[in-house]
């Protein structure tokens, strides 16, 4: 891809030098910034890298590359578990709430996760708690048909919390293994809509705890992604991030800051518009892609 | 969340108030701060570099005025440069001499194209035009229904001969919509297309085919104001892949700084024509370069001060 080439080329010029001058460090910095890592994390990573190259007396390009990749791996590590918490608890299905800003890929991600769970032999119900956007429930219903799950929807303009409540209720009655609740896209600076989301979650919790609250983050997002993660976490206690649209040229470097500041792990990545275009987040692969190979 | 540019700069200049010319060291320190502010606002790196270069040149020649402190003066220069880029060659929609006027929308997945189609339709209808919406996204699940709902809300007919969700040929739909528009005396055709990645060759070829079949008077590139450094690669891909005559920034009701505006303007050379500022059909405005400039650097207050000085 285009931006991959830019990064890859940047690193190559850097690595073909026989000493590390200020320009070389600037190139490392620019490589990270171009991947949306952000100024503060970039500064921190470069500083550590400088320190380590000094201490280790790094000379060869290969060594430096390994160090940079180690630093990024370190920056992306979290203590938290990356697998989805979707084990059925006794007679209650596990409940997953999917949230995020407009157009990030929530509905598609619901469909994809349902596909994976169903392939594993689970019965899944999709709850269409986006009662706002034009044809949002239709879209989720199409996904339900595609992957073979039940769907619960309310009339357009219905209270999303009550549709969410009904979805989980229906899931319990039908004895499904997992209920995935899709919500309307909302920008995190809209207080009213964020309150509504908090309510959706509280109302679902009348049936018991939500097992996963997944924040869907578009990989093309720049520095605003951190603010998204911060506010959504505050409002509904996000337990994992799904980084979508990684099949494009964007690197999704904002997740470094997101994970570090909020300690919320990236759990899944979206790699396309099809039902199978979902994968677990893999730090090594992510770092390699970020460095452009 | 971010320091505004004026806060960043005031530290550098506190000692210098009213002392004649900016020194090279002052200019370098200033340039570093401007660079950081632009990067935090998600302006793409190559665009930042070119911009800084221009600002440095201008700062070199500047006399420190009595009315403004050096920080304010630099902010003023930066702001002028930003407005010049964002606002250069603003223009209105191009209408065809021989109706129907064709407006094609293109952009990444989820950028806000379909919503914009509805907004444009309503806006044009309110100006006594007779627009026709065309459902040429036959890929995304239920994109056709989404457009139909919006068309109904806007009181505008939707041409949707195919069910979509994977069924139907978008090029054919787009082509035939022109004859439909002529038959039903619609003077403007707005074609909604599927979201696509810049690197998706097949989908870009499809967009070109739609363009070639309809010869749009306007091809509007819709881009999400929250986009980061990828704005350049994406804008280049759409510029080269489909051709762009204008840009629409969407989701400006959010709190992203929107540095992408600058990136896209630089890369495509085409004007930013509209701002999409919400989910409702009336959340739509022509683009205001001055507002955008002060938003990117978070310097609304300083500008007011400067204007009063
Ligand atoms: N290329 C690519 N496209 C994706 C991916 N995930 C979702 N999309 C596309 O992005 C667009 C938006 O996806 P949705 O699932 O409707 O997003 P959403 O967050 O539910 O949107 P709203 O409900 O309107 O806020 C659609 O065109 C999807 O097909 C991905 O991983 N890669
Ligand atoms: N807050 C806000 N939301 C917007 C704006 N424009 C569009 N949206 C929302 O963003 C989401 C995606 O918008 P769409 O119009 O479906 O985007 P699209 O480009 O047609 O998406 P695809 O067809 O999937 O590529 C929806 O939830 C819209 O309601 C805007 O200006 N502000
Ligand atoms: Mg949705
Ligand atoms: Mg659309």
XYZ file of C-alpha atoms and ligand atoms in Angstrom:
668
model
C 0.000 0.000 0.000
C 0.978 3.571 -0.529
C 1.558 4.774 3.008
C 3.211 1.493 3.871
C 5.734 2.281 1.172
C 6.351 5.708 2.551
C 7.036 4.313 5.992
C 9.042 1.421 4.653
C 11.138 3.734 2.543
C 11.632 6.083 5.450
C 12.989 3.299 7.563
C 15.206 2.025 4.793
C 16.922 5.370 4.286
C 17.419 5.582 7.981
C 18.812 2.108 8.253
C 21.217 2.438 5.370
C 23.107 5.147 7.199
C 26.236 4.171 9.092
C 25.655 6.520 11.972
C 22.628 7.989 13.656
C 22.492 11.737 13.269
C 19.655 14.079 14.226
C 18.029 13.668 10.832
C 17.892 9.948 11.371
C 16.079 10.357 14.644
C 13.708 12.762 13.031
C 12.903 10.101 10.481
C 12.043 7.589 13.171
C 9.836 10.204 14.757
C 8.098 10.990 11.495
C 7.531 7.346 10.793
C 5.601 7.033 14.028
C 3.690 10.267 13.596
C 2.643 9.222 10.091
C 1.085 6.144 11.654
C -1.067 8.316 13.970
C 0.892 7.275 17.055
C 0.681 10.870 18.266
C 3.295 13.317 19.530
C 3.496 12.325 23.158
C 3.820 8.546 22.687
C 6.191 9.129 19.783
C 8.399 11.314 21.948
C 8.457 8.695 24.655
C 9.278 5.835 22.293
C 12.047 7.757 20.539
C 13.551 8.825 23.841
C 13.710 5.254 25.102
C 15.139 4.120 21.811
C 17.875 6.742 21.969
C 18.730 5.721 25.486
C 18.937 2.067 24.582
C 20.978 2.567 21.422
C 23.408 4.585 23.519
C 23.661 1.984 26.250
C 23.877 -0.934 23.854
C 26.141 0.894 21.414
C 23.843 -0.066 18.573
C 25.607 0.121 15.223
C 23.838 -1.946 12.610
C 20.533 -1.136 10.999
C 19.233 -4.593 11.859
C 19.862 -4.054 15.558
C 18.162 -0.692 15.554
C 15.186 -2.090 13.755
C 14.856 -4.831 16.325
C 15.035 -2.272 19.121
C 12.361 -0.073 17.555
C 10.138 -3.038 17.069
C 10.718 -4.043 20.706
C 9.810 -0.579 21.889
C 6.593 -0.625 19.909
C 5.743 -4.081 21.173
C 6.331 -2.878 24.702
C 4.220 0.213 24.073
C 1.388 -1.989 22.824
C 1.466 -4.537 25.619
C -1.266 -4.581 28.208
C -1.873 -6.726 31.242
C -5.499 -7.223 30.335
C -6.833 -10.289 28.575
C -7.299 -9.910 24.823
C -9.728 -12.717 24.182
C -13.444 -11.969 24.124
C -15.256 -12.686 27.337
C -18.211 -14.488 25.801
C -18.567 -17.626 27.841
C -22.144 -18.460 28.750
C -22.798 -18.118 32.446
C -25.207 -20.833 33.668
C -28.639 -20.159 32.217
C -27.751 -16.657 31.120
C -26.290 -15.782 27.717
C -23.182 -13.654 27.664
C -24.004 -10.088 26.713
C -21.865 -7.911 24.463
C -22.565 -4.211 23.977
C -21.071 -2.563 20.898
C -20.479 1.200 20.970
C -18.631 3.918 19.083
C -18.822 7.040 16.949
C -20.788 7.262 13.709
C -19.723 5.032 10.869
C -16.888 3.300 12.730
C -18.116 -0.195 11.861
C -20.274 -1.245 14.828
C -23.059 -2.972 12.931
C -20.632 -4.783 10.653
C -18.573 -5.867 13.648
C -21.684 -7.264 15.347
C -22.309 -9.357 12.255
C -18.729 -10.574 12.107
C -18.546 -11.503 15.788
C -21.848 -13.362 15.469
C -20.347 -15.255 12.551
C -17.349 -16.380 14.629
C -19.479 -17.388 17.609
C -21.914 -19.306 15.431
C -19.062 -21.099 13.686
C -17.977 -22.188 17.179
C -21.373 -23.781 17.699
C -23.004 -21.000 19.689
C -26.495 -19.654 19.222
C -26.456 -15.896 18.880
C -29.056 -13.151 19.032
C -28.485 -9.662 17.622
C -30.245 -6.738 19.292
C -30.894 -3.700 17.102
C -30.663 -0.908 19.652
C -29.829 1.606 16.925
C -33.351 2.848 16.454
C -32.169 6.181 15.147
C -30.180 5.891 11.927
C -32.092 5.321 8.714
C -32.378 1.579 8.009
C -29.925 0.660 10.785
C -32.128 -2.183 12.012
C -32.556 -3.442 8.431
C -28.795 -3.514 8.082
C -28.394 -5.564 11.261
C -31.188 -7.857 10.142
C -29.395 -8.490 6.844
C -26.318 -9.440 8.854
C -28.422 -11.729 11.038
C -29.689 -13.514 7.935
C -26.191 -13.733 6.533
C -24.702 -15.390 9.582
C -27.785 -17.254 10.761
C -28.767 -15.560 13.982
C -31.991 -14.311 15.445
C -32.600 -10.559 15.594
C -34.705 -8.409 17.897
C -35.717 -4.968 16.693
C -38.104 -2.248 17.750
C -40.008 0.335 15.748
C -38.014 3.229 14.284
C -37.543 5.899 16.896
C -38.184 3.449 19.767
C -36.301 3.858 23.035
C -32.955 2.115 22.429
C -32.699 1.041 26.058
C -35.974 -0.799 25.862
C -34.969 -2.572 22.637
C -31.690 -3.553 24.304
C -33.579 -4.802 27.358
C -35.984 -6.812 25.192
C -33.106 -8.316 23.224
C -31.418 -9.696 26.305
C -34.770 -10.841 27.699
C -35.525 -12.677 24.481
C -32.010 -14.140 24.484
C -32.512 -15.525 27.984
C -35.924 -16.983 27.111
C -34.663 -18.534 23.885
C -31.625 -19.927 25.650
C -29.066 -18.489 23.245
C -25.380 -18.421 24.139
C -24.675 -14.788 23.347
C -26.585 -11.578 22.793
C -24.804 -8.847 20.812
C -26.364 -5.425 21.175
C -25.684 -2.940 18.357
C -26.068 0.729 19.270
C -26.405 3.931 17.283
C -23.255 5.820 16.382
C -22.705 8.889 18.534
C -19.961 11.478 18.813
C -18.490 11.539 22.295
C -19.020 15.277 22.737
C -22.815 14.912 22.553
C -23.775 14.740 26.205
C -27.392 13.779 25.564
C -26.469 10.846 23.362
C -23.792 9.683 25.788
C -26.322 9.759 28.626
C -28.631 7.684 26.476
C -25.852 5.132 26.023
C -25.236 4.985 29.768
C -28.918 4.282 30.185
C -28.874 1.507 27.569
C -26.188 -0.203 29.582
C -27.881 0.260 32.944
C -31.159 -1.071 31.626
C -29.486 -4.160 30.151
C -27.838 -4.746 33.523
C -31.224 -5.345 35.092
C -30.769 -8.791 33.547
C -27.254 -9.094 34.975
C -23.808 -7.749 34.108
C -22.684 -6.911 30.582
C -19.771 -9.227 29.823
C -18.076 -7.114 27.185
C -18.463 -3.517 26.144
C -16.601 -3.138 22.878
C -15.569 0.229 21.556
C -15.297 0.205 17.778
C -12.516 2.496 16.613
C -11.895 3.286 12.942
C -8.204 2.840 12.074
C -8.255 6.010 9.988
C -9.028 8.042 13.114
C -6.425 10.537 14.188
C -5.801 11.997 17.612
C -9.519 12.313 18.357
C -9.525 8.554 18.878
C -8.047 9.013 22.336
C -10.839 11.348 23.349
C -13.366 8.867 21.968
C -11.887 6.104 24.063
C -11.718 8.282 27.148
C -15.328 9.435 27.052
C -16.860 6.124 26.014
C -14.910 4.388 28.773
C -16.137 6.924 31.280
C -19.746 6.493 30.207
C -19.978 2.754 29.769
C -16.794 1.188 31.041
C -15.335 -0.147 27.797
C -13.636 -3.535 28.193
C -12.131 -3.909 24.732
C -11.434 -2.106 21.493
C -12.158 -3.344 17.987
C -9.922 -1.596 15.470
C -11.708 -1.616 12.114
C -10.720 -0.830 8.524
C -7.151 -2.002 8.946
C -7.411 -3.318 5.383
C -6.870 0.237 4.171
C -3.741 2.392 4.250
C -4.274 3.700 7.791
C -2.088 2.229 10.520
C -4.259 2.777 13.580
C -1.347 4.007 15.700
C -3.759 5.836 18.009
C -4.367 2.554 19.835
C -0.953 2.890 21.466
C -2.137 5.942 23.375
C -5.581 4.461 23.922
C -4.260 1.300 25.529
C -1.698 3.098 27.603
C -3.926 5.820 28.931
C -7.012 3.723 29.572
C -5.558 0.254 29.903
C -8.260 -1.070 27.597
C -6.881 -3.767 25.288
C -7.462 -3.961 21.571
C -9.142 -7.323 21.164
C -10.145 -7.610 17.543
C -9.364 -6.034 14.207
C -11.600 -5.511 11.184
C -10.055 -6.281 7.804
C -12.871 -5.780 5.351
C -16.605 -5.643 4.781
C -17.237 -9.370 4.587
C -18.436 -11.664 7.391
C -15.042 -13.337 7.778
C -12.974 -10.161 7.813
C -12.366 -10.187 11.552
C -9.209 -11.295 13.349
C -7.752 -11.291 16.838
C -5.402 -8.407 17.547
C -1.824 -9.570 17.223
C 0.838 -7.210 18.544
C 3.658 -8.576 16.386
C 1.666 -8.311 13.182
C 0.477 -4.855 14.128
C 4.018 -3.663 14.801
C 5.280 -5.142 11.532
C 2.507 -3.393 9.605
C 3.260 -0.160 11.410
C 6.916 -0.385 10.395
C 5.852 -1.079 6.861
C 6.659 -4.651 6.078
C -7.044 18.427 25.777
C -4.589 20.397 23.624
C -2.807 23.633 24.272
C -3.866 26.253 21.831
C -1.208 27.631 19.578
C -1.265 31.003 21.285
C -0.621 29.372 24.672
C 2.265 27.487 23.140
C 3.749 30.598 21.602
C 3.261 33.036 24.418
C 5.995 31.321 26.438
C 8.533 31.827 23.686
C 7.752 35.467 23.228
C 7.161 36.777 26.694
C 10.677 38.217 26.843
C 10.487 39.771 23.453
C 7.503 42.022 23.705
C 7.927 45.136 21.588
C 11.599 44.549 20.720
C 11.757 44.878 16.959
C 12.380 41.910 14.696
C 12.002 38.216 15.456
C 15.387 36.534 15.612
C 16.103 33.323 13.700
C 16.132 31.456 16.989
C 12.706 32.848 17.841
C 11.430 31.798 14.445
C 12.810 28.280 14.796
C 11.301 27.867 18.232
C 8.026 29.211 16.906
C 8.088 26.878 13.941
C 8.538 23.901 16.266
C 5.487 24.903 18.253
C 3.398 25.443 15.151
C 4.481 22.073 13.840
C 3.385 20.385 17.052
C 0.068 22.172 17.134
C -0.662 21.180 13.548
C 0.285 17.561 14.141
C -1.917 17.386 17.209
C -4.710 18.697 15.015
C -4.060 15.775 12.618
C -2.699 17.794 9.749
C -0.692 15.313 7.692
C 3.059 15.472 8.071
C 4.036 16.417 4.487
C 1.439 19.169 4.559
C 2.755 20.413 7.896
C 6.270 20.637 6.490
C 5.249 22.672 3.474
C 3.136 24.919 5.648
C 5.886 25.568 8.190
C 8.231 26.473 5.411
C 5.867 29.169 4.164
C 5.182 30.529 7.626
C 8.892 30.750 8.428
C 9.472 32.756 5.283
C 6.791 35.216 6.226
C 7.933 35.523 9.840
C 11.430 36.466 8.694
C 10.275 39.641 7.066
C 8.007 40.749 9.845
C 8.413 43.848 12.006
C 7.139 43.371 15.522
C 4.275 45.788 15.749
C 3.296 47.881 18.723
C -0.263 46.750 18.844
C 0.448 43.012 18.832
C 2.918 41.022 20.804
C 5.106 38.675 18.744
C 3.038 35.639 19.629
C -0.102 37.315 18.439
C 1.626 38.452 15.334
C 2.785 34.961 14.454
C -0.651 33.561 15.181
C -2.030 36.148 12.825
C 0.341 35.085 10.071
C -0.413 31.411 10.655
C -4.096 32.132 10.589
C -3.861 34.101 7.370
C -1.932 31.305 5.713
C -4.463 28.735 6.908
C -7.413 30.736 5.678
C -5.689 31.311 2.362
C -5.257 27.575 1.864
C -8.657 26.538 3.179
C -10.555 29.261 1.440
C -8.627 29.785 -1.791
C -11.040 29.618 -4.692
C -14.232 28.993 -2.769
C -17.036 28.436 -5.197
C -20.605 27.307 -5.520
C -21.947 24.134 -7.031
C -21.403 23.921 -10.751
C -24.703 23.478 -12.594
C -24.938 21.939 -16.049
C -26.026 24.157 -18.912
C -28.163 21.312 -20.110
C -29.957 19.654 -17.155
C -29.774 17.369 -15.363
C -26.775 18.459 -13.338
C -25.019 15.343 -12.080
C -23.433 15.240 -8.618
C -21.547 12.091 -7.723
C -20.473 11.355 -4.133
C -17.397 9.314 -3.303
C -15.354 8.466 -0.241
C -14.211 5.901 2.287
C -16.605 3.561 4.080
C -18.701 5.311 6.705
C -17.532 8.808 5.753
C -21.052 10.190 5.543
C -21.924 9.985 1.826
C -25.464 8.671 2.063
C -26.372 11.121 4.796
C -24.895 13.915 2.711
C -26.908 12.793 -0.307
C -30.056 13.312 1.743
C -28.860 16.681 2.999
C -27.905 17.936 -0.445
C -31.239 16.787 -1.824
C -33.147 18.668 0.824
C -30.993 21.775 0.512
C -31.447 21.865 -3.255
C -35.147 21.161 -3.013
C -35.482 24.095 -0.618
C -33.975 26.208 -3.396
C -36.725 25.077 -5.741
C -34.709 22.482 -7.584
C -36.126 19.083 -8.463
C -33.393 16.675 -7.379
C -33.346 12.925 -7.882
C -31.445 10.670 -5.487
C -29.815 7.623 -7.061
C -29.126 4.466 -5.082
C -25.874 3.298 -6.649
C -24.448 1.749 -3.488
C -25.576 -1.805 -4.088
C -22.943 -3.240 -1.803
C -23.343 -2.128 1.794
C -26.215 -4.001 3.446
C -29.390 -1.934 3.154
C -27.729 1.175 1.773
C -30.649 1.394 -0.656
C -33.231 1.438 2.141
C -31.158 3.980 4.034
C -31.265 6.303 1.022
C -34.975 5.672 0.547
C -35.703 6.693 4.133
C -33.610 9.843 3.721
C -35.267 10.634 0.393
C -38.659 10.345 2.005
C -37.608 12.683 4.810
C -36.240 15.163 2.280
C -39.341 14.866 0.111
C -37.208 13.843 -2.844
C -37.678 10.936 -5.221
C -35.178 8.081 -4.948
C -34.286 6.126 -8.064
C -33.666 2.621 -6.741
C -34.402 -0.033 -9.357
C -32.147 -2.613 -7.688
C -32.462 -4.084 -4.196
C -28.756 -3.764 -3.398
C -27.019 -5.583 -0.514
C -24.929 -7.295 -3.176
C -27.541 -7.402 -5.953
C -27.511 -5.168 -9.036
C -25.043 -3.258 -11.194
C -24.304 0.233 -9.836
C -22.892 1.468 -13.149
C -26.079 0.551 -14.954
C -28.262 2.121 -12.270
C -26.249 5.330 -12.440
C -26.409 5.423 -16.235
C -30.129 4.786 -16.409
C -30.878 7.326 -13.714
C -30.032 10.104 -16.162
C -32.764 9.081 -18.591
C -35.142 8.694 -15.653
C -34.295 12.207 -14.491
C -34.913 13.648 -17.934
C -38.238 11.813 -18.264
C -39.431 13.088 -14.892
C -38.065 16.619 -15.248
C -35.520 16.336 -12.449
C -32.862 18.986 -12.871
C -30.275 17.537 -10.475
C -29.133 13.943 -10.051
C -27.316 13.016 -6.834
C -25.561 9.669 -7.036
C -24.784 7.877 -3.768
C -21.979 5.363 -4.201
C -20.570 2.598 -2.022
C -17.765 3.370 0.388
C -14.397 2.216 -0.921
C -10.766 2.148 0.109
C -8.251 4.038 -1.985
C -6.221 0.869 -2.452
C -9.175 -1.219 -3.616
C -8.415 -1.252 -7.334
C -11.577 -3.034 -8.331
C -13.831 -0.648 -6.431
C -11.934 2.376 -7.724
C -12.418 1.090 -11.260
C -16.126 0.805 -10.514
C -16.211 4.415 -9.333
C -14.515 5.465 -12.564
C -17.055 3.485 -14.544
C -19.897 5.282 -12.760
C -18.195 8.576 -13.479
C -17.656 7.755 -17.150
C -21.262 6.626 -17.523
C -22.685 9.803 -16.017
C -20.059 12.500 -16.651
C -20.729 14.314 -13.376
C -20.628 18.092 -13.190
C -19.418 17.667 -9.617
C -17.641 14.744 -7.996
C -17.697 15.470 -4.297
C -15.226 13.702 -2.046
C -16.735 13.193 1.404
C -14.208 12.912 4.209
C -14.612 12.397 7.935
C -13.218 15.296 9.974
C -11.819 12.787 12.491
C -9.405 11.224 9.986
C -5.713 11.335 10.856
C -2.537 11.037 8.828
C -4.196 8.744 6.283
C -5.996 11.765 4.823
C -3.186 12.309 2.333
C -3.017 8.755 0.964
C -6.799 8.613 0.741
C -7.220 11.994 -0.906
C -4.510 11.145 -3.423
C -6.175 7.848 -4.213
C -9.566 9.458 -4.857
C -8.022 12.365 -6.757
C -6.186 9.989 -9.058
C -8.749 7.203 -9.080
C -12.017 9.053 -9.664
C -11.146 12.711 -9.935
C -12.514 15.181 -7.407
C -14.078 18.568 -8.081
C -14.965 19.451 -4.514
C -14.651 18.279 -0.926
C -17.201 17.874 1.866
C -16.009 17.611 5.465
C -18.335 15.506 7.576
C -18.921 15.059 11.312
C -17.695 18.546 12.066
C -20.133 18.577 14.965
C -17.588 16.445 16.805
C -14.606 17.741 18.750
C -11.860 16.665 16.368
C -9.642 19.548 15.366
C -10.106 18.591 11.726
C -6.592 19.096 10.409
C -7.592 16.813 7.545
C -9.247 19.850 6.000
C -5.831 21.304 5.378
C -4.361 18.042 4.132
C -7.149 17.392 1.666
C -7.137 20.933 0.395
C -3.398 20.756 -0.242
C -3.480 17.339 -1.862
C -6.493 17.703 -4.131
C -6.262 21.386 -4.887
C -10.049 21.368 -4.883
C -12.217 23.576 -2.708
C -13.928 22.408 0.443
C -17.502 23.285 -0.381
C -19.710 22.020 2.415
C -19.611 21.023 6.056
C -21.747 18.224 7.422
C -22.500 18.937 11.058
C -24.890 16.317 12.368
C -27.098 13.385 11.547
C -30.241 15.302 10.657
C -30.930 16.501 7.153
C -30.685 20.158 8.080
C -27.269 19.731 9.766
C -25.497 21.052 6.739
C -23.714 24.268 5.919
C -21.472 25.842 3.346
C -17.854 25.674 4.433
C -16.366 28.574 6.434
C -12.580 28.730 6.026
C -12.042 31.227 8.875
C -13.904 29.078 11.381
C -11.987 26.035 10.245
C -8.632 27.773 10.536
C -9.278 28.873 14.083
C -10.649 25.444 14.956
C -7.575 23.606 13.699
C -5.314 25.574 15.997
C -7.849 26.214 18.746
C -7.302 29.919 18.615
C -10.714 31.509 18.472
C -10.052 33.816 21.423
C -6.710 35.071 20.192
C -8.165 35.990 16.859
C -10.815 38.082 18.526
C -8.076 39.828 20.494
C -6.047 40.387 17.368
C -8.981 41.818 15.516
C -9.559 44.296 18.326
C -5.919 45.369 18.484
N -12.881 -1.764 4.538
C -13.569 -1.979 5.656
N -14.813 -1.498 5.769
C -15.488 -1.733 6.918
C -14.933 -2.458 7.990
N -15.853 -2.512 8.982
C -16.937 -1.847 8.518
N -16.737 -1.381 7.278
C -17.627 -0.578 6.425
O -17.761 0.690 7.037
C -19.070 1.223 6.795
C -19.720 1.543 8.126
O -19.913 0.318 8.836
P -21.117 0.105 9.845
O -20.972 -1.241 10.426
O -22.404 0.464 9.215
O -20.715 1.214 10.908
P -21.531 1.659 12.194
O -20.528 2.015 13.211
O -22.549 0.646 12.537
O -22.222 2.977 11.626
P -23.444 3.800 12.298
O -24.353 2.798 12.881
O -24.005 4.567 11.167
O -22.793 4.668 13.314
C -19.801 0.158 5.993
O -19.683 0.481 4.629
C -19.035 -1.108 6.307
O -19.142 -2.050 5.267
C -13.578 -2.947 7.852
O -12.998 -3.574 8.736
N -12.954 -2.685 6.661
N -22.570 13.349 13.987
C -22.582 13.237 12.658
N -22.860 12.050 12.108
C -22.874 11.966 10.765
C -22.607 13.050 9.920
N -22.711 12.623 8.630
C -23.018 11.311 8.695
N -23.122 10.906 9.978
C -23.388 9.575 10.502
O -22.272 8.767 10.160
C -22.692 7.444 9.907
C -22.264 7.032 8.532
O -22.945 7.863 7.597
P -23.373 7.355 6.167
O -24.025 8.496 5.473
O -24.087 6.088 6.260
O -21.913 7.132 5.561
P -21.546 6.515 4.155
O -20.328 7.217 3.695
O -22.712 6.518 3.256
O -21.183 5.024 4.586
P -21.018 3.746 3.624
O -22.105 3.818 2.617
O -21.109 2.591 4.541
O -19.653 3.893 3.028
C -24.184 7.446 10.141
O -24.412 7.079 11.486
C -24.577 8.878 9.929
O -25.755 9.213 10.647
C -22.294 14.305 10.540
O -22.019 15.321 9.895
N -22.298 14.334 11.908
Mg -24.565 0.824 12.816
Mg -23.592 5.023 2.224
